[in-house]
Amino acid sequence: RYNFGFDASGNTLACNSKSTWVSSPQLVGVRTLSSPCESAGVAQSPDGVPLKCDGGAWRADYWVMFYG
């Protein structure tokens, strides 16, 4: 959980399952799971679950964590 970070230039990074920082879409902040969205970036829930905007709502997204 809480696997997002930033590089020195402010680009969003995510820590993957190999403990390596990888590039990630822009982090837009903390959002609630299933709340409405219109963003192309990523977010995290208050308890640290990575989220992506899918079908107009924030959904859990572990892709970068496991495959990034």
Short mmCIF file of C-alpha atoms in Angstrom, two decimals:
data_model
loop_
_atom_site.label_atom_id
_atom_site.label_comp_id
_atom_site.label_asym_id
_atom_site.label_seq_id
_atom_site.Cartn_x
_atom_site.Cartn_y
_atom_site.Cartn_z
CA ARG A 1 0.00 0.00 0.00
CA TYR A 2 0.96 3.63 -0.51
CA ASN A 3 3.19 2.62 -3.41
CA PHE A 4 3.32 6.00 -5.22
CA GLY A 5 6.25 8.40 -5.13
CA PHE A 6 7.84 11.17 -7.19
CA ASP A 7 11.21 11.66 -8.83
CA ALA A 8 13.26 14.86 -8.57
CA SER A 9 11.38 16.33 -11.57
CA GLY A 10 7.95 15.65 -10.05
CA ASN A 11 7.05 12.68 -12.26
CA THR A 12 4.89 10.01 -10.63
CA LEU A 13 6.50 6.66 -9.84
CA ALA A 14 5.03 3.44 -8.46
CA CYS A 15 6.87 0.72 -6.57
CA ASN A 16 6.29 -2.66 -8.22
CA SER A 17 6.41 -6.18 -6.76
CA LYS A 18 10.17 -6.34 -7.45
CA SER A 19 10.73 -3.27 -5.22
CA THR A 20 11.65 -1.20 -8.28
CA TRP A 21 10.33 2.29 -9.01
CA VAL A 22 8.59 2.42 -12.40
CA SER A 23 6.95 5.24 -14.34
CA SER A 24 3.25 5.74 -13.66
CA PRO A 25 0.49 8.04 -14.95
CA GLN A 26 0.14 11.32 -13.05
CA LEU A 27 -1.05 10.95 -9.45
CA VAL A 28 -4.14 13.14 -8.95
CA GLY A 29 -4.48 12.58 -5.21
CA VAL A 30 -6.59 10.66 -2.71
CA ARG A 31 -9.96 9.44 -3.97
CA THR A 32 -12.64 7.14 -2.59
CA LEU A 33 -13.15 3.74 -4.23
CA SER A 34 -16.14 3.83 -6.65
CA SER A 35 -16.48 7.63 -6.48
CA PRO A 36 -17.09 9.39 -9.84
CA CYS A 37 -14.07 10.41 -11.92
CA GLU A 38 -13.14 12.04 -15.21
CA SER A 39 -9.37 11.83 -14.84
CA ALA A 40 -6.73 10.12 -16.95
CA GLY A 41 -4.31 9.85 -14.03
CA VAL A 42 -4.14 7.54 -11.04
CA ALA A 43 -5.13 8.03 -7.41
CA GLN A 44 -4.99 6.14 -4.15
CA SER A 45 -7.73 5.45 -1.64
CA PRO A 46 -7.43 6.81 1.91
CA ASP A 47 -6.08 3.41 2.99
CA GLY A 48 -3.51 3.29 0.17
CA VAL A 49 -5.16 1.14 -2.52
CA PRO A 50 -3.98 2.21 -6.01
CA LEU A 51 -6.89 3.40 -8.17
CA LYS A 52 -7.54 4.19 -11.83
CA CYS A 53 -10.48 5.92 -13.47
CA ASP A 54 -12.45 3.19 -15.24
CA GLY A 55 -15.93 3.67 -16.67
CA GLY A 56 -16.41 6.96 -14.83
CA ALA A 57 -15.53 5.63 -11.36
CA TRP A 58 -12.35 5.02 -9.36
CA ARG A 59 -11.50 1.29 -9.33
CA ALA A 60 -8.71 -0.67 -7.63
CA ASP A 61 -5.79 -1.13 -10.02
CA TYR A 62 -2.84 -3.35 -9.12
CA TRP A 63 -1.43 -3.62 -12.67
CA VAL A 64 1.73 -1.54 -12.09
CA MET A 65 2.33 -3.19 -8.73
CA PHE A 66 2.41 -6.69 -10.21
CA TYR A 67 3.29 -6.21 -13.90
CA GLY A 68 4.95 -2.80 -14.14
#
